[in-house]
Amino acid sequence: MTDHDYMREALSLAQKAKGFVSPNPCVGAVVVKDKIIVGKGFHRAAGLAHAEVEAIDDAGPKAKDATLYVTLEPCNHFGKTPPCTHKIINAGIKKVVVGCKDPNPNVCGGGINFLEENGIKVISGVLEKEAATLIEEFIWYVQNNKKPFVILKCASTLDGRIATATGDSKWITNEKSRGYVHQIRHEVDAILVGSGTVNADDPSLTSRICGVQTKDPVRIILDTHLSIKPDAKILTQASTAGTIIVTSSGVSKEKKAKIERHGVQILEVPLKGQRLDLNKLMIKLGQMSILSLLIEGGSVVAGSALKAGIVNKVLFFLAPKFLGGSDGIPVFEGTGPALIKDAFELKNVTVKPFDSDILVQGYLI
């Protein structure tokens, strides 16, 4: 096996932590001695042992003179747990292979330098792109003034409709595509929709995967005038995650008090024109340690998110269906650019089939 093979194993371990470790990044590690993996570990939750500690403890005495493969540069500072660099040195590890450096500009390279100063050989940048993609939301958050990494999910027919003229949308995509979206819900910190979607569809906005332990995202509802129905599922259902309703400062105290009785949080955001200022909302969500946000709103919310420039990543599902008319509901509502050269264009595009559906994924920021 090569360095890439061992790092892939570490990345696979790190993936298991997706959805459970925020606001920390997910990290995996393996200890290799005489070309055999003798220890494995991953960071399971904030406050628990880091991946390096788990892998070294799993290896036991075999960690001496072994090589440690870790997806993210080992920490060299005291937080809720001691520095991993100290654990590595004390275990007698002779070599460390790192996927990507710590993205925090204040600590980047510190762990690597400390290990090298203590006689440990370090190789960095093995499967760096894969390691960085795994923690892309954490990287964005620490490098961009603590704003959440925003994923916009869309699903449409081939002729670009998310529902018929009557509002019917169940189901445009197939079961496999919808299952993948539930996996993404599990992985992100929060999910955002507009009050129109809540009032029309009464969604649960939870993560449900048969036979798999999942975590519900925090539910965020854009509701400028607090028009949400009092019996909406997001107000009455049992969930480990909370609900935040974002509204304007002009809403009466009586309306707010009535909604707050359901145990939800009211968050005020100023208006920009006739709509809530999404950029101001991102600042507030970042201050609440929400690192990643999935937008699943309707055409108004999707169009507003694009125009506000807050979308980092797009997941666009295309189903092999078309309505064949011009009266259906489009993916985006509002005025678009006058020229094609000003169109939104995805970068680093990948295409993946989900049975008969197709997922087009790419980045705007």
Short mmCIF file of C-alpha atoms in Angstrom, two decimals:
data_model
loop_
_atom_site.label_atom_id
_atom_site.label_comp_id
_atom_site.label_asym_id
_atom_site.label_seq_id
_atom_site.Cartn_x
_atom_site.Cartn_y
_atom_site.Cartn_z
CA MET A 1 0.00 0.00 0.00
CA THR A 2 1.09 3.58 -0.67
CA ASP A 3 0.80 6.83 1.29
CA HIS A 4 -2.34 7.56 -0.76
CA ASP A 5 -3.90 4.24 0.24
CA TYR A 6 -3.35 4.85 3.95
CA MET A 7 -4.61 8.42 3.65
CA ARG A 8 -7.76 7.19 1.90
CA GLU A 9 -8.39 4.95 4.89
CA ALA A 10 -7.98 7.95 7.19
CA LEU A 11 -10.37 9.98 5.02
CA SER A 12 -12.91 7.16 5.14
CA LEU A 13 -12.74 7.20 8.94
CA ALA A 14 -13.12 10.99 9.02
CA GLN A 15 -16.25 10.77 6.86
CA LYS A 16 -17.96 8.81 9.66
CA ALA A 17 -17.86 11.94 11.82
CA LYS A 18 -19.73 14.14 9.33
CA GLY A 19 -22.66 15.72 11.10
CA PHE A 20 -21.50 14.89 14.62
CA VAL A 21 -18.42 17.05 15.32
CA SER A 22 -19.36 20.63 14.43
CA PRO A 23 -18.08 23.22 15.17
CA ASN A 24 -14.91 21.11 14.94
CA PRO A 25 -13.71 19.64 11.63
CA CYS A 26 -14.03 15.92 10.99
CA VAL A 27 -10.64 14.20 11.12
CA GLY A 28 -9.47 10.62 10.66
CA ALA A 29 -6.15 8.92 11.40
CA VAL A 30 -4.40 5.58 11.05
CA VAL A 31 -1.15 4.26 12.56
CA VAL A 32 0.95 2.11 10.22
CA LYS A 33 3.88 -0.12 11.20
CA ASP A 34 5.71 -2.49 8.89
CA LYS A 35 3.12 -1.69 6.19
CA ILE A 36 0.26 -2.87 8.41
CA ILE A 37 -2.44 -0.63 9.89
CA VAL A 38 -2.17 -1.18 13.65
CA GLY A 39 -4.39 1.65 14.87
CA LYS A 40 -7.44 3.57 13.65
CA GLY A 41 -9.39 6.53 14.97
CA PHE A 42 -11.57 9.51 14.16
CA HIS A 43 -12.82 12.55 16.05
CA ARG A 44 -16.32 11.56 17.18
CA ALA A 45 -17.69 14.75 18.77
CA ALA A 46 -16.59 18.15 20.04
CA GLY A 47 -14.88 17.71 23.41
CA LEU A 48 -13.96 14.07 22.81
CA ALA A 49 -10.54 12.68 21.86
CA HIS A 50 -9.10 13.79 18.54
CA ALA A 51 -8.46 11.31 15.75
CA GLU A 52 -4.71 11.08 16.44
CA VAL A 53 -5.32 10.19 20.08
CA GLU A 54 -7.85 7.52 19.17
CA ALA A 55 -5.56 5.95 16.57
CA ILE A 56 -2.50 5.97 18.84
CA ASP A 57 -4.45 4.51 21.76
CA ASP A 58 -5.82 1.85 19.41
CA ALA A 59 -2.28 0.97 18.33
CA GLY A 60 -0.94 0.82 21.89
CA PRO A 61 2.76 -0.14 22.13
CA LYS A 62 2.86 -0.72 18.36
CA ALA A 63 2.75 3.06 17.87
CA LYS A 64 6.47 3.31 18.75
CA ASP A 65 8.53 3.95 15.59
CA ALA A 66 5.35 3.81 13.48
CA THR A 67 3.94 6.27 10.93
CA LEU A 68 0.80 8.28 11.64
CA TYR A 69 -1.47 9.27 8.74
CA VAL A 70 -3.89 12.06 9.62
CA THR A 71 -6.26 14.02 7.37
CA LEU A 72 -5.64 17.37 9.12
CA GLU A 73 -2.51 18.89 10.65
CA PRO A 74 -2.26 17.86 14.33
CA CYS A 75 -3.18 20.59 16.80
CA ASN A 76 -0.46 22.17 18.92
CA HIS A 77 -2.60 24.10 21.39
CA PHE A 78 -4.68 23.42 24.48
CA GLY A 79 -8.43 23.48 23.94
CA LYS A 80 -11.02 21.09 25.36
CA THR A 81 -8.33 18.43 24.91
CA PRO A 82 -4.50 18.54 25.17
CA PRO A 83 -2.36 19.11 22.03
CA CYS A 84 -2.19 16.10 19.74
CA THR A 85 1.45 16.91 18.95
CA HIS A 86 2.40 16.01 22.54
CA LYS A 87 0.57 12.68 22.26
CA ILE A 88 2.39 11.91 19.00
CA ILE A 89 5.81 12.66 20.47
CA ASN A 90 5.19 10.73 23.70
CA ALA A 91 3.95 7.69 21.74
CA GLY A 92 7.25 7.46 19.85
CA ILE A 93 5.77 8.05 16.39
CA LYS A 94 8.68 8.55 13.99
CA LYS A 95 6.85 9.95 10.96
CA VAL A 96 3.61 11.86 10.35
CA VAL A 97 1.84 12.15 6.99
CA VAL A 98 -0.69 14.99 6.80
CA GLY A 99 -3.56 15.50 4.35
CA CYS A 100 -3.99 19.27 4.65
CA LYS A 101 -2.63 21.97 6.95
CA ASP A 102 -4.78 23.67 9.56
CA PRO A 103 -6.80 26.31 7.64
CA ASN A 104 -6.75 28.75 10.55
CA PRO A 105 -4.16 31.36 9.47
CA ASN A 106 -3.20 31.92 13.11
CA VAL A 107 -2.12 28.31 13.67
CA CYS A 108 -1.40 26.96 10.16
CA GLY A 109 1.87 25.03 10.18
CA GLY A 110 2.33 25.30 13.93
CA GLY A 111 1.70 21.63 14.59
CA ILE A 112 3.96 20.53 11.74
CA ASN A 113 6.79 22.83 12.87
CA PHE A 114 6.56 21.60 16.45
CA LEU A 115 6.75 17.96 15.37
CA GLU A 116 9.76 18.63 13.13
CA GLU A 117 11.50 20.54 15.92
CA ASN A 118 11.13 17.41 18.03
CA GLY A 119 12.74 15.12 15.47
CA ILE A 120 9.66 13.74 13.75
CA LYS A 121 9.63 13.60 9.96
CA VAL A 122 6.52 15.22 8.47
CA ILE A 123 5.13 14.95 4.94
CA SER A 124 2.22 17.27 4.14
CA GLY A 125 -0.20 17.54 1.21
CA VAL A 126 -1.03 13.86 0.59
CA LEU A 127 -4.52 13.81 -1.00
CA GLU A 128 -4.73 17.46 0.01
CA LYS A 129 -7.70 18.30 -2.22
CA GLU A 130 -9.76 15.42 -0.85
CA ALA A 131 -8.82 16.27 2.73
CA ALA A 132 -9.72 19.94 2.25
CA THR A 133 -13.05 19.14 0.54
CA LEU A 134 -14.01 16.98 3.49
CA ILE A 135 -13.81 20.01 5.79
CA GLU A 136 -14.70 22.73 3.27
CA GLU A 137 -17.30 24.27 5.58
CA PHE A 138 -14.76 24.56 8.41
CA ILE A 139 -12.16 26.08 6.10
CA TRP A 140 -14.64 28.67 4.80
CA TYR A 141 -15.81 29.56 8.30
CA VAL A 142 -12.36 30.17 9.82
CA GLN A 143 -11.06 32.05 6.78
CA ASN A 144 -14.11 34.23 6.01
CA ASN A 145 -15.07 36.12 9.16
CA LYS A 146 -16.98 33.19 10.63
CA LYS A 147 -19.76 33.04 8.05
CA PRO A 148 -21.47 29.72 7.26
CA PHE A 149 -20.67 27.70 4.16
CA VAL A 150 -23.91 27.76 2.14
CA ILE A 151 -25.16 24.90 -0.03
CA LEU A 152 -28.10 25.58 -2.35
CA LYS A 153 -30.07 22.47 -3.27
CA CYS A 154 -32.38 22.58 -6.30
CA ALA A 155 -34.43 19.87 -7.97
CA SER A 156 -36.31 20.33 -11.21
CA THR A 157 -37.77 18.76 -14.30
CA LEU A 158 -35.76 18.96 -17.51
CA ASP A 159 -37.69 22.08 -18.48
CA GLY A 160 -36.71 23.81 -15.24
CA ARG A 161 -39.83 23.49 -13.12
CA ILE A 162 -39.98 22.71 -9.40
CA ALA A 163 -43.77 22.30 -9.33
CA THR A 164 -46.82 22.42 -11.54
CA ALA A 165 -48.98 25.52 -11.79
CA THR A 166 -51.14 24.07 -8.98
CA GLY A 167 -48.10 23.82 -6.71
CA ASP A 168 -47.82 20.02 -6.86
CA SER A 169 -44.20 18.88 -6.52
CA LYS A 170 -44.32 15.35 -5.08
CA TRP A 171 -42.16 13.91 -6.31
CA ILE A 172 -39.97 15.41 -8.99
CA THR A 173 -36.85 13.45 -8.02
CA ASN A 174 -36.63 9.77 -7.19
CA GLU A 175 -36.20 8.06 -3.83
CA LYS A 176 -32.44 7.67 -4.18
CA SER A 177 -31.95 11.40 -4.80
CA ARG A 178 -34.15 12.28 -1.84
CA GLY A 179 -32.21 9.87 0.35
CA TYR A 180 -28.97 11.62 -0.55
CA VAL A 181 -30.49 14.97 0.41
CA HIS A 182 -31.35 13.52 3.82
CA GLN A 183 -27.68 12.54 4.16
CA ILE A 184 -26.69 16.15 3.42
CA ARG A 185 -29.22 17.37 5.98
CA HIS A 186 -27.52 15.16 8.54
CA GLU A 187 -24.10 16.57 7.68
CA VAL A 188 -24.94 20.29 7.86
CA ASP A 189 -25.56 22.41 10.94
CA ALA A 190 -28.75 24.02 9.68
CA ILE A 191 -31.37 23.96 6.93
CA LEU A 192 -33.18 27.04 5.61
CA VAL A 193 -36.51 27.45 3.81
CA GLY A 194 -39.05 30.22 3.40
CA SER A 195 -42.43 30.47 5.11
CA GLY A 196 -44.09 29.85 1.73
CA THR A 197 -42.60 26.35 1.61
CA VAL A 198 -43.62 25.67 5.22
CA ASN A 199 -47.21 26.85 4.71
CA ALA A 200 -47.60 25.03 1.40
CA ASP A 201 -45.85 21.70 2.11
CA ASP A 202 -45.70 21.51 5.95
CA PRO A 203 -42.27 19.80 5.86
CA SER A 204 -40.51 18.22 8.83
CA LEU A 205 -37.03 19.37 7.71
CA THR A 206 -35.44 16.48 9.59
CA SER A 207 -32.88 13.88 8.52
CA ARG A 208 -34.38 10.45 8.05
CA ILE A 209 -32.32 7.52 6.74
CA CYS A 210 -33.63 4.03 7.43
CA GLY A 211 -31.34 2.04 9.72
CA VAL A 212 -28.80 4.84 10.14
CA GLN A 213 -28.24 7.11 13.13
CA THR A 214 -28.63 10.70 11.96
CA LYS A 215 -28.66 14.20 13.43
CA ASP A 216 -31.35 16.72 12.59
CA PRO A 217 -30.18 20.14 11.40
CA VAL A 218 -31.32 23.34 13.07
CA ARG A 219 -34.39 24.50 11.14
CA ILE A 220 -34.34 28.13 9.97
CA ILE A 221 -37.48 29.67 8.49
CA LEU A 222 -37.53 33.01 6.68
CA ASP A 223 -40.84 34.59 7.67
CA THR A 224 -40.86 38.38 7.26
CA HIS A 225 -44.37 38.86 8.67
CA LEU A 226 -44.64 35.76 10.93
CA SER A 227 -47.24 34.15 8.71
CA ILE A 228 -46.37 30.59 9.76
CA LYS A 229 -49.35 28.40 10.67
CA PRO A 230 -49.54 27.57 14.41
CA ASP A 231 -49.93 23.83 13.74
CA ALA A 232 -46.91 23.57 11.39
CA LYS A 233 -44.81 20.44 11.95
CA ILE A 234 -41.66 22.44 12.59
CA LEU A 235 -43.40 24.00 15.61
CA THR A 236 -44.95 20.84 17.04
CA GLN A 237 -42.72 17.88 16.15
CA ALA A 238 -40.21 16.24 18.48
CA SER A 239 -36.61 16.79 17.42
CA THR A 240 -33.18 17.11 19.02
CA ALA A 241 -32.56 20.23 16.93
CA GLY A 242 -34.13 23.63 17.48
CA THR A 243 -36.10 25.90 15.18
CA ILE A 244 -35.25 29.53 14.40
CA ILE A 245 -37.75 31.83 12.72
CA VAL A 246 -36.16 34.84 11.05
CA THR A 247 -38.38 37.89 10.85
CA SER A 248 -38.24 41.67 10.58
CA SER A 249 -38.21 44.15 13.44
CA GLY A 250 -41.63 45.44 12.43
CA VAL A 251 -43.53 42.36 13.66
CA SER A 252 -45.65 42.92 16.78
CA LYS A 253 -44.54 41.62 20.18
CA GLU A 254 -47.82 39.72 20.49
CA LYS A 255 -47.14 37.73 17.30
CA LYS A 256 -43.62 36.93 18.44
CA ALA A 257 -44.76 35.83 21.90
CA LYS A 258 -47.36 33.51 20.38
CA ILE A 259 -44.74 31.78 18.24
CA GLU A 260 -42.15 31.64 21.04
CA ARG A 261 -44.56 29.61 23.16
CA HIS A 262 -43.70 26.68 20.89
CA GLY A 263 -40.10 26.81 22.10
CA VAL A 264 -38.70 28.31 18.90
CA GLN A 265 -36.23 31.17 18.72
CA ILE A 266 -37.16 34.43 17.00
CA LEU A 267 -34.26 36.12 15.21
CA GLU A 268 -34.69 39.66 13.89
CA VAL A 269 -32.91 40.71 10.70
CA PRO A 270 -33.27 44.07 8.89
CA LEU A 271 -34.97 44.28 5.52
CA LYS A 272 -33.16 44.96 2.28
CA GLY A 273 -35.84 46.27 -0.01
CA GLN A 274 -38.88 44.09 0.62
CA ARG A 275 -36.96 41.00 1.75
CA LEU A 276 -34.89 39.96 4.74
CA ASP A 277 -31.19 40.82 4.39
CA LEU A 278 -29.56 37.43 3.88
CA ASN A 279 -26.03 38.76 4.27
CA LYS A 280 -26.88 40.15 7.71
CA LEU A 281 -28.47 36.81 8.53
CA MET A 282 -25.27 34.95 7.61
CA ILE A 283 -23.31 37.12 10.06
CA LYS A 284 -25.77 36.32 12.85
CA LEU A 285 -25.78 32.58 12.08
CA GLY A 286 -21.98 32.55 12.09
CA GLN A 287 -22.01 34.16 15.52
CA MET A 288 -24.22 31.25 16.63
CA SER A 289 -21.48 28.78 15.50
CA ILE A 290 -23.47 27.57 12.49
CA LEU A 291 -20.71 26.58 10.08
CA SER A 292 -22.78 25.02 7.31
CA LEU A 293 -26.22 25.82 5.93
CA LEU A 294 -28.36 23.94 3.41
CA ILE A 295 -30.92 26.05 1.55
CA GLU A 296 -33.91 24.01 0.38
CA GLY A 297 -36.34 26.86 -0.17
CA GLY A 298 -38.65 27.50 -3.09
CA SER A 299 -38.00 29.71 -6.09
CA VAL A 300 -38.17 33.00 -4.15
CA VAL A 301 -35.64 31.93 -1.52
CA ALA A 302 -33.37 30.28 -4.10
CA GLY A 303 -33.36 33.37 -6.29
CA SER A 304 -32.76 35.66 -3.31
CA ALA A 305 -29.83 33.56 -2.09
CA LEU A 306 -28.15 33.73 -5.48
CA LYS A 307 -28.62 37.48 -5.82
CA ALA A 308 -27.33 38.04 -2.27
CA GLY A 309 -24.09 36.28 -3.23
CA ILE A 310 -24.15 33.95 -0.21
CA VAL A 311 -24.13 30.59 -2.06
CA ASN A 312 -20.87 28.63 -2.01
CA LYS A 313 -21.99 25.33 -3.49
CA VAL A 314 -24.90 24.16 -5.63
CA LEU A 315 -26.50 20.72 -5.72
CA PHE A 316 -28.83 20.68 -8.73
CA PHE A 317 -30.88 17.52 -9.29
CA LEU A 318 -32.42 17.00 -12.73
CA ALA A 319 -35.20 14.46 -13.15
CA PRO A 320 -35.93 12.94 -16.59
CA LYS A 321 -39.38 14.54 -16.70
CA PHE A 322 -40.80 17.67 -18.25
CA LEU A 323 -44.13 19.44 -17.88
CA GLY A 324 -44.17 20.69 -21.44
CA GLY A 325 -45.76 24.03 -20.64
CA SER A 326 -44.84 27.50 -19.46
CA ASP A 327 -47.19 27.65 -16.48
CA GLY A 328 -45.18 25.62 -13.95
CA ILE A 329 -43.16 27.16 -11.09
CA PRO A 330 -39.56 27.92 -12.14
CA VAL A 331 -36.45 27.07 -10.10
CA PHE A 332 -35.67 30.75 -9.51
CA GLU A 333 -38.03 33.68 -9.21
CA GLY A 334 -37.18 37.31 -9.87
CA THR A 335 -35.22 39.23 -12.49
CA GLY A 336 -32.15 37.58 -13.96
CA PRO A 337 -29.19 39.16 -15.80
CA ALA A 338 -29.72 40.86 -19.14
CA LEU A 339 -26.67 39.20 -20.70
CA ILE A 340 -25.47 35.60 -20.75
CA LYS A 341 -21.96 36.75 -19.79
CA ASP A 342 -23.42 37.78 -16.42
CA ALA A 343 -25.01 34.38 -15.75
CA PHE A 344 -24.07 32.43 -12.63
CA GLU A 345 -21.48 29.84 -13.65
CA LEU A 346 -20.45 26.84 -11.60
CA LYS A 347 -16.81 25.85 -11.17
CA ASN A 348 -15.25 22.47 -10.37
CA VAL A 349 -18.35 20.77 -11.74
CA THR A 350 -19.07 17.09 -11.18
CA VAL A 351 -21.98 15.04 -12.51
CA LYS A 352 -23.33 11.98 -10.70
CA PRO A 353 -26.29 9.71 -11.56
CA PHE A 354 -28.87 8.74 -8.95
CA ASP A 355 -30.66 5.99 -10.84
CA SER A 356 -32.53 7.97 -13.53
CA ASP A 357 -31.87 11.37 -11.90
CA ILE A 358 -28.69 13.39 -12.44
CA LEU A 359 -26.94 15.53 -9.84
CA VAL A 360 -24.90 18.47 -11.14
CA GLN A 361 -22.65 19.80 -8.39
CA GLY A 362 -20.38 22.82 -8.48
CA TYR A 363 -19.14 25.92 -6.69
CA LEU A 364 -19.98 29.59 -7.05
CA ILE A 365 -17.52 30.90 -4.44
#
